Coordinates of C-alpha atoms in Angstrom, one line a residue:
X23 CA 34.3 17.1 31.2
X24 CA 35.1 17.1 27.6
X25 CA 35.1 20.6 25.5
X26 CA 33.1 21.1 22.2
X27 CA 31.9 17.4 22.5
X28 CA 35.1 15.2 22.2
X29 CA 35.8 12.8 24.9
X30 CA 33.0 10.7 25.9
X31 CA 30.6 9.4 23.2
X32 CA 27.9 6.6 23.2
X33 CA 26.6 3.6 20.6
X34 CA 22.8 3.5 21.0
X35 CA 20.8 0.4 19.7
X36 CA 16.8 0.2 19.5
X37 CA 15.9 -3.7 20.4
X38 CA 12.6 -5.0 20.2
X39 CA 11.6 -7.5 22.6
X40 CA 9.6 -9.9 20.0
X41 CA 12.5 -9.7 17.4
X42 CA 12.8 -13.0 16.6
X43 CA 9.6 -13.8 16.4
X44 CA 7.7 -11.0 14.8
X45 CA 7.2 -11.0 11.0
X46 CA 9.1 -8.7 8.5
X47 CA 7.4 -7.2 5.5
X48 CA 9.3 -6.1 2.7
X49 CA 9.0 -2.2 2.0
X50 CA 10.4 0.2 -0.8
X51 CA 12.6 2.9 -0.3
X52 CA 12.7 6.5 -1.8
X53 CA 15.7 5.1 -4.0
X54 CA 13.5 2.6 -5.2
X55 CA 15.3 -0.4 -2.7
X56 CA 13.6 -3.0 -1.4
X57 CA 14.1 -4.2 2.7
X58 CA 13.0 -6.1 5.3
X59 CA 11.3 -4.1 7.8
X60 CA 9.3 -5.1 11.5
X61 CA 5.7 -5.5 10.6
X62 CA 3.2 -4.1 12.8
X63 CA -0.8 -3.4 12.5
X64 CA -3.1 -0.9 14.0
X65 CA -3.5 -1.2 18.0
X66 CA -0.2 -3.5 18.6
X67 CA 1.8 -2.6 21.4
X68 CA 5.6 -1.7 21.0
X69 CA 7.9 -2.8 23.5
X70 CA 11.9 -3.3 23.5
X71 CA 14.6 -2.4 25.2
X72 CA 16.9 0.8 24.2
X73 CA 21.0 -0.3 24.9
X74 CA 23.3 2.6 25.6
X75 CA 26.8 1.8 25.2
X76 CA 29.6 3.7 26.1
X77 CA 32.4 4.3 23.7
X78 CA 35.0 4.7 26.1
X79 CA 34.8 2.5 29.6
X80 CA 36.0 4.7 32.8
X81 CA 34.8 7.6 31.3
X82 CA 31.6 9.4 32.7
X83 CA 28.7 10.6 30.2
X84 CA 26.9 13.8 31.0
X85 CA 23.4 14.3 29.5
X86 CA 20.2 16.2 29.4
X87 CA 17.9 12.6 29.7
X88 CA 17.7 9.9 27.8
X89 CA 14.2 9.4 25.8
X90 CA 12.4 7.5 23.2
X91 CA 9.8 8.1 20.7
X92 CA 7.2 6.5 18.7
X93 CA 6.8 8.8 15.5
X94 CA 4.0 8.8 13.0
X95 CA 4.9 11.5 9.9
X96 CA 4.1 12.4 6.5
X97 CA 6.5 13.6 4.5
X98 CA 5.9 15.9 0.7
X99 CA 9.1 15.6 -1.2
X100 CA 8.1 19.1 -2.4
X101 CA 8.4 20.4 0.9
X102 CA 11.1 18.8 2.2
X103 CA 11.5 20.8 5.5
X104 CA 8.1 20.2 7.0
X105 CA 7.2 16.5 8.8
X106 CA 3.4 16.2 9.7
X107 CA 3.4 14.1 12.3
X108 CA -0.3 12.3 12.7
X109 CA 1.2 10.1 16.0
X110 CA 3.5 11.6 18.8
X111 CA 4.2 9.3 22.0
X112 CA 6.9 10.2 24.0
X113 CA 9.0 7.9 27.2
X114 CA 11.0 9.7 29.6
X115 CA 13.7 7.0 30.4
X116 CA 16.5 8.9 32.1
X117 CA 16.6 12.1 33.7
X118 CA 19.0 14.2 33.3
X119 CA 22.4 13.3 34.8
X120 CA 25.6 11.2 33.9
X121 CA 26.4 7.7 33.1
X122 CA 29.2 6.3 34.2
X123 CA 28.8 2.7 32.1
X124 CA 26.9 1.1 29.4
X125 CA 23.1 0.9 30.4
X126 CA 19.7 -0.7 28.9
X127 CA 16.5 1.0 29.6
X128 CA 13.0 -0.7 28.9
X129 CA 10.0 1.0 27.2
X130 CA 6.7 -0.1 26.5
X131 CA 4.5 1.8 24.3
X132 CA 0.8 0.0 24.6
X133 CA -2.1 -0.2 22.2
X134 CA -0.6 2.0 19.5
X135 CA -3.0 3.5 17.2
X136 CA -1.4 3.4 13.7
X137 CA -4.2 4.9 11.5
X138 CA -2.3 4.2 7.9
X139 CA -0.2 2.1 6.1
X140 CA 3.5 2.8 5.4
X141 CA 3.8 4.1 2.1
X142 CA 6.3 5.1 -0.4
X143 CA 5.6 6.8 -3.4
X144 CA 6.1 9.3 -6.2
X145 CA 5.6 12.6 -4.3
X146 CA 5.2 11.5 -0.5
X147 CA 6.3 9.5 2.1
X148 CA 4.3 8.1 5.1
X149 CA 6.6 6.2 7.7
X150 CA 6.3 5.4 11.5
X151 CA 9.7 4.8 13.5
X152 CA 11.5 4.5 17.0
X153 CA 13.9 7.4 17.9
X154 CA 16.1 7.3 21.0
X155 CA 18.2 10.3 22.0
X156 CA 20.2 11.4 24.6
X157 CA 20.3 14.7 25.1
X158 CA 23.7 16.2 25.5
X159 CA 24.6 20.4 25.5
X160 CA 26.4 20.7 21.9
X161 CA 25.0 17.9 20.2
X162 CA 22.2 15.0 20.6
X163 CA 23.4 11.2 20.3
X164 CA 20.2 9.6 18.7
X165 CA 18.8 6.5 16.7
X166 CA 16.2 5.8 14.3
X167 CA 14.8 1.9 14.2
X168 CA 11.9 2.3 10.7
X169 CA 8.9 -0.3 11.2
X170 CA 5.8 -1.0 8.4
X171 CA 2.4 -0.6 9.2
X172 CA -0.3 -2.9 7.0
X173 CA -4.0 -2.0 7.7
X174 CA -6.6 -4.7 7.9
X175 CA -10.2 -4.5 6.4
X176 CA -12.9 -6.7 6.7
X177 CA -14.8 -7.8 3.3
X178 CA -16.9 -5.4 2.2
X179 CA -20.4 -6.1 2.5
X180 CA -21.8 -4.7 -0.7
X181 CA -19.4 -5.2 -3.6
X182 CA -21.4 -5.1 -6.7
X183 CA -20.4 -5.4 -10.3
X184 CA -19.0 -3.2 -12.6
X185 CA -21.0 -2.7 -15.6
X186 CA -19.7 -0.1 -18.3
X187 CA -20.4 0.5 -22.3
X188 CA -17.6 2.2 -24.6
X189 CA -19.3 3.6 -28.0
X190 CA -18.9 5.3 -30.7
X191 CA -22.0 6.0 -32.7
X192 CA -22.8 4.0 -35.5
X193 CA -19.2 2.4 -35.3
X194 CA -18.8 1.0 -32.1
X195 CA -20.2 -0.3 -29.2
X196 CA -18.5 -2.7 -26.2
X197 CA -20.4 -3.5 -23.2
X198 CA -17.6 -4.7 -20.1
X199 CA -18.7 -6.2 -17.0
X200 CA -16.0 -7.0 -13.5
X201 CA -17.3 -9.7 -11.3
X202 CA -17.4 -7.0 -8.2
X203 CA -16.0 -3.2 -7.5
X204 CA -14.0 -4.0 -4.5
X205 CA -10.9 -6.6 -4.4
X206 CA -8.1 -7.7 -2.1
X207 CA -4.1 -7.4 -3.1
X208 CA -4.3 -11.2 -3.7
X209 CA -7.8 -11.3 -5.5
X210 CA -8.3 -12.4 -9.1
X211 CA -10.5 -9.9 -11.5
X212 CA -12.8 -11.6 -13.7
X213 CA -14.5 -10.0 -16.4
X214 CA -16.4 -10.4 -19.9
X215 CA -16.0 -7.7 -23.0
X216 CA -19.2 -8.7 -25.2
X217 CA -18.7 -6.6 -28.9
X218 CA -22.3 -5.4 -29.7
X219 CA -21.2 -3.6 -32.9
X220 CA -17.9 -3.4 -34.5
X221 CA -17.4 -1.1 -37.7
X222 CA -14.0 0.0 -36.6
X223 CA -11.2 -2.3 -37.6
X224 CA -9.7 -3.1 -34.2
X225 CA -6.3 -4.6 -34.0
X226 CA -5.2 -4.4 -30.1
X227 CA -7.4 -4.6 -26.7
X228 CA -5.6 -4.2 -23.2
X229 CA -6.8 -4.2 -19.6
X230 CA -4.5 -1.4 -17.7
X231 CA -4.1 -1.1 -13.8
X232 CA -3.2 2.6 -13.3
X233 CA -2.5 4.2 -9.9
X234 CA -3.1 7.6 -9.2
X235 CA -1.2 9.3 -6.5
X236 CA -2.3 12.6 -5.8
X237 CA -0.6 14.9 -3.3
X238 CA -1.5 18.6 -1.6
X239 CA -4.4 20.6 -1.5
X240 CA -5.7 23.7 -3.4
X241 CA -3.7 24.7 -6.3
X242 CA -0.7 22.9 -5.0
X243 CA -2.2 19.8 -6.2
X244 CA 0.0 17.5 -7.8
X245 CA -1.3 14.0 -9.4
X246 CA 1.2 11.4 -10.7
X247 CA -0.2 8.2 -12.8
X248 CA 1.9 5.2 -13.2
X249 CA 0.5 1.9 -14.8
X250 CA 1.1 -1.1 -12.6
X251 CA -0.4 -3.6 -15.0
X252 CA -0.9 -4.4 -18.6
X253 CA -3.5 -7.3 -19.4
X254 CA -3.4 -8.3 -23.0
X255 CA -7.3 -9.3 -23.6
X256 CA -7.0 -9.6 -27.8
X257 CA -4.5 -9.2 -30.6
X258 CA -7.2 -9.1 -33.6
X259 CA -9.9 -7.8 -34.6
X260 CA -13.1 -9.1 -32.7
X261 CA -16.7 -10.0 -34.3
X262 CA -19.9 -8.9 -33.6
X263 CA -21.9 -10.8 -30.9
X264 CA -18.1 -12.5 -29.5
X265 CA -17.4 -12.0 -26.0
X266 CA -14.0 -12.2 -24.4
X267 CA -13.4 -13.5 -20.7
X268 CA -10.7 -11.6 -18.9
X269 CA -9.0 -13.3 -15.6
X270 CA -6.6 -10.9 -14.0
X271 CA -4.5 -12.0 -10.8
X272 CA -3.4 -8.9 -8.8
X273 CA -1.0 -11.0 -6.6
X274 CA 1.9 -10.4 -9.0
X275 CA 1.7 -6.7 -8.5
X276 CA 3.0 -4.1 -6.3
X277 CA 0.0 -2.3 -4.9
X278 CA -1.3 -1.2 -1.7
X279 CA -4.8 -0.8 -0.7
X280 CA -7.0 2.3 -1.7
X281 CA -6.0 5.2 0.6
X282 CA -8.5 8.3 0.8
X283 CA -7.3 11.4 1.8
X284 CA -5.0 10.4 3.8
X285 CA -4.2 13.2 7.1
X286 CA -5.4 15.7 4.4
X287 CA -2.6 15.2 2.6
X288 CA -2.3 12.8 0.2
X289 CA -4.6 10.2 -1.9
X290 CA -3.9 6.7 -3.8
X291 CA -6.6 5.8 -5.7
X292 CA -6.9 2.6 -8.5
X293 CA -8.4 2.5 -11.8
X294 CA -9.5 -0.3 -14.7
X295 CA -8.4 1.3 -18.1
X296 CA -9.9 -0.7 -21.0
X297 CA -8.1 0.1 -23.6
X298 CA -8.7 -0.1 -27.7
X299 CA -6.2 0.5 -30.9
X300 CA -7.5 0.5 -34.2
X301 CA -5.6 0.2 -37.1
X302 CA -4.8 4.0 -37.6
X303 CA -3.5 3.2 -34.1
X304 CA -6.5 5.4 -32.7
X305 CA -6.6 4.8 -29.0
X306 CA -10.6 4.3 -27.3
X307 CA -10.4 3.7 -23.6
X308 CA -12.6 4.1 -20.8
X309 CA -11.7 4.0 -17.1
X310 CA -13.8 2.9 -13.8
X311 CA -12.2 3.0 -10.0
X312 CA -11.8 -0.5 -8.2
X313 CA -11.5 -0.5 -4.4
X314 CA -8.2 -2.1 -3.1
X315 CA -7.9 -3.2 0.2
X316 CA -5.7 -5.5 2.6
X317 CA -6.9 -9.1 4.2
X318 CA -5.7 -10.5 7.2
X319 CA -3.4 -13.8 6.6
X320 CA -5.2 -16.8 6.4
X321 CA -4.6 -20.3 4.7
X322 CA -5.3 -19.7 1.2
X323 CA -6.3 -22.4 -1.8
X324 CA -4.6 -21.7 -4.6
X325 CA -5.1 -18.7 -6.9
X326 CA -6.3 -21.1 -10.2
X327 CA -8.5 -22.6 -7.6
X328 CA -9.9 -19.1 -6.3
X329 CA -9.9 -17.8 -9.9
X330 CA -12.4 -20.6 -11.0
X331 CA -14.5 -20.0 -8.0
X332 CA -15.0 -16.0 -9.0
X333 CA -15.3 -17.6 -12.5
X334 CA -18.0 -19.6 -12.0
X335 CA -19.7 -17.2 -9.3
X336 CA -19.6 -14.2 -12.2
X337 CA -20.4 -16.9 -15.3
X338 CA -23.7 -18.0 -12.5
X339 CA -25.0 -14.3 -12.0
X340 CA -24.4 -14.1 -15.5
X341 CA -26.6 -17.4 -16.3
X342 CA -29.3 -17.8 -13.7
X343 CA -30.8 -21.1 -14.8
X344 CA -27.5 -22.5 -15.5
X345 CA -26.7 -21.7 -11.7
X346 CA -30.2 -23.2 -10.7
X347 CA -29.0 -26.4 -12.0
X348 CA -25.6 -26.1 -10.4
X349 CA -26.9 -26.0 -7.4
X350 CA -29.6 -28.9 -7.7
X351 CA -26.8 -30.8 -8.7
X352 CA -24.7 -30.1 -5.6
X353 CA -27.8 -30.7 -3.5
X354 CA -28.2 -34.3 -4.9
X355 CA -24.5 -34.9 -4.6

C-alpha cells in the first residue's frame, strides 16, 4: 500500500453511449469562450459508460467505491462557496475494495428531469454535469463531463400585440405597435411607429434589445442590463402623419429564452427600448417586456420568407378590408 497517496493512481474518462450521434450546442463560458457541449432536453435519459484506467499496470488500487453523479446547480459568483443544487441522482458503481486493472462500469440514469436551461451570465451560473469519483482515504480521484440543457415550449396560444404611445404634451406624440408579445430565438419582430405630432426636432430613432439579469433576493438584489441589440429605425427628422415599418430578426443574436425566477434565485427577463434623440441630444424612450422562448427544430423557410409572412399577417390586422380581399383572392386562386 502506498503512503500519503503516491504509488497507485488512476485516469478516469466519462463516455456517453450516444456520442457520436447526439447533437452539440455551443455554450459560453464564464471567460466569455465559446464550446461545443452534449445537448440534452428535459426528460432524456443519460447513459454511458465510466472507464477507469490504471496508471501503473501490476499495481493494485484501493478505494472507498467508485460512483457517479448527475448534478443540477446554481451558482452566485457573489457567493462563490455555496452550489444550490436543484437535481441530485446518485449510482453506486463499485463498492468499496481494490482494483487490480483498468475497468469500465455502465450507468444509466433514466428520464432525467432537467427543469432549466444552462445558462451563463453576468452574476450567475446554472450548469448540469456528470462527476465520477473514486473514493480513496487521503484524496478523491474524480471527473467532471459539463452537458447543455435547451428547454422546449410550445407556441403560446394568446400572443397579442403590443400597442404603446410615447408623448410629450403639446410637443410630441408617437404611437408603436409589435405584431405579437411573445417570439421565438429565430422569430422576426415586425412593427410600425406612426408620428401623431412632432414639435420636437428629432434627429435619431433606435429600436434596443436589453436584457435584464437580475440575481438574489431581498436587499441582496443585484440587476445587471446589457443591450443585445441596436435597430436603427430613422436617421432624420420624421413628419407628422409618417409611419415607419420596423423588421427585426432575432436569429443574429445571443439570447436565451425568458427565465422567471429561476430556483428562487435568479431572473432573465427581455425588453423593447424605443428610443428618441433630439437635436439637443435629449434622449425619450419607452420600454415594454417581450416573451422569449425556445422552438423545437423543425425545417424552416427562410427568414425573408417568414419575415414577409408576419409582415403581411401584422399589415392584415392592421387593414381589415385589405385582408378581406386577400383572402377572396386566394379563394379564387
Amino acid at each position: 500500500m502506498s503512503f500519503f497517496g503516491f504509488g497507485q493512481s488512476a485516469d478516469i474518462d466519462i463516455v456517453l453511449n450516444d456520442a457520436e450521434t447526439r447533437k452539440k450546442a455551443e455554450h459560453k463560458s464564464e471567460d466569455g469562450r465559446k464550446d461545443k457541449y452534449f445537448l440534452f432536453y428535459d426528460g432524456e435519459t443519460v447513459s454511458g459508460k465510466v472507464n477507469v484506467t490504471l496508471k501503473y499496470p501490476g499495481k493494485r488500487l484501493e478505494h472507498n467505491g467508485i460512483k457517479i453523479e448527475f448534478i443540477g446547480q446554481i451558482e452566485l459568483y457573489y457567493d462563490r462557496g455555496n452550489h444550490h443544487e436543484f437535481v441530485s441522482l446518485v449510482k453506486d458503481l463499485a463498492r468499496p475494495g481494490e482494483l487490480t486493472q483498468s475497468q469500465t462500469f455502465d450507468f444509466e440514469f433514466t428520464h432525467v428531469e432537467k427543469p432549466y436551461e444552462s445558462y451563463t451570465g453576468q452574476n450567475v451560473k446554472l450548469r448540469y454535469f456528470l462527476r465520477a469519483t473514486v473514493g480513496r482515504r487521503l484524496n478523491d480521484i474524480s471527473k467532471e463531463l459539463d452537458i447543455v440543457v435547451h428547454t422546449l415550449s410550445t407556441y403560446p396560444e394568446l400572443n397579442s400585440s403590443i400597442k404603446m404611445e410615447v408623448g410629450i404634451e403639446d410637443c410630441l406624440h408617437i404611437e408603436f405597435e409589435y405584431n405579437k408579445s411573445k417570439y421565438h430565438l429565430k422569430d422576426v419582430i415586425v412593427g410600425k411607429i406612426y408620428f401623431l405630432l412632432v414639435r420636437i426636432k428629432i434627429k435619431h430613432m433606435e429600436i434596443d434589445i436589453i436584457k435584464r439579469e437580475t440575481t438574489g433576493t431581498g436587499p441582496n438584489v443585484y440587476h445587471e442590463n446589457d443591450t443585445i441589440a441596436k435597430y436603427e429605425i430613422m436617421d432624420g427628422a420624421p413628419v407628422r402623419g409618417e409611419s415607419i415599418p420596423i423588421r427585426l430578426f432575432l436569429a443574429g443574436y445571443e439570447m436565451t429564452p425568458t427565465m422567471r425566477d429561476i430556483n428562487k434565485k435568479f431572473s432573465v427577463r427581455y425588453y423593447l427600448n424605443l428610443v428618441l434623440i433630439d437635436e439637443e441630444e435629449r434622449r425619450y424612450f419607452k420600454q415594454q417586456e417581450i416573451t422569449l422562448w425556445r422552438k423545437g427544430d423543425i425545417v424552416r423557410k427562410s427568414m425573408s420568407h417568414q419575415a414577409a409572412i408576419a409582415s403581411q399577417r401584422f399589415e392584415g390586422s392592421s387593414n381589415p378590408e385589405r385582408s378581406q380581399a386577400q383572402s377572396n383572392s386566394e379563394d379564387d386562386s
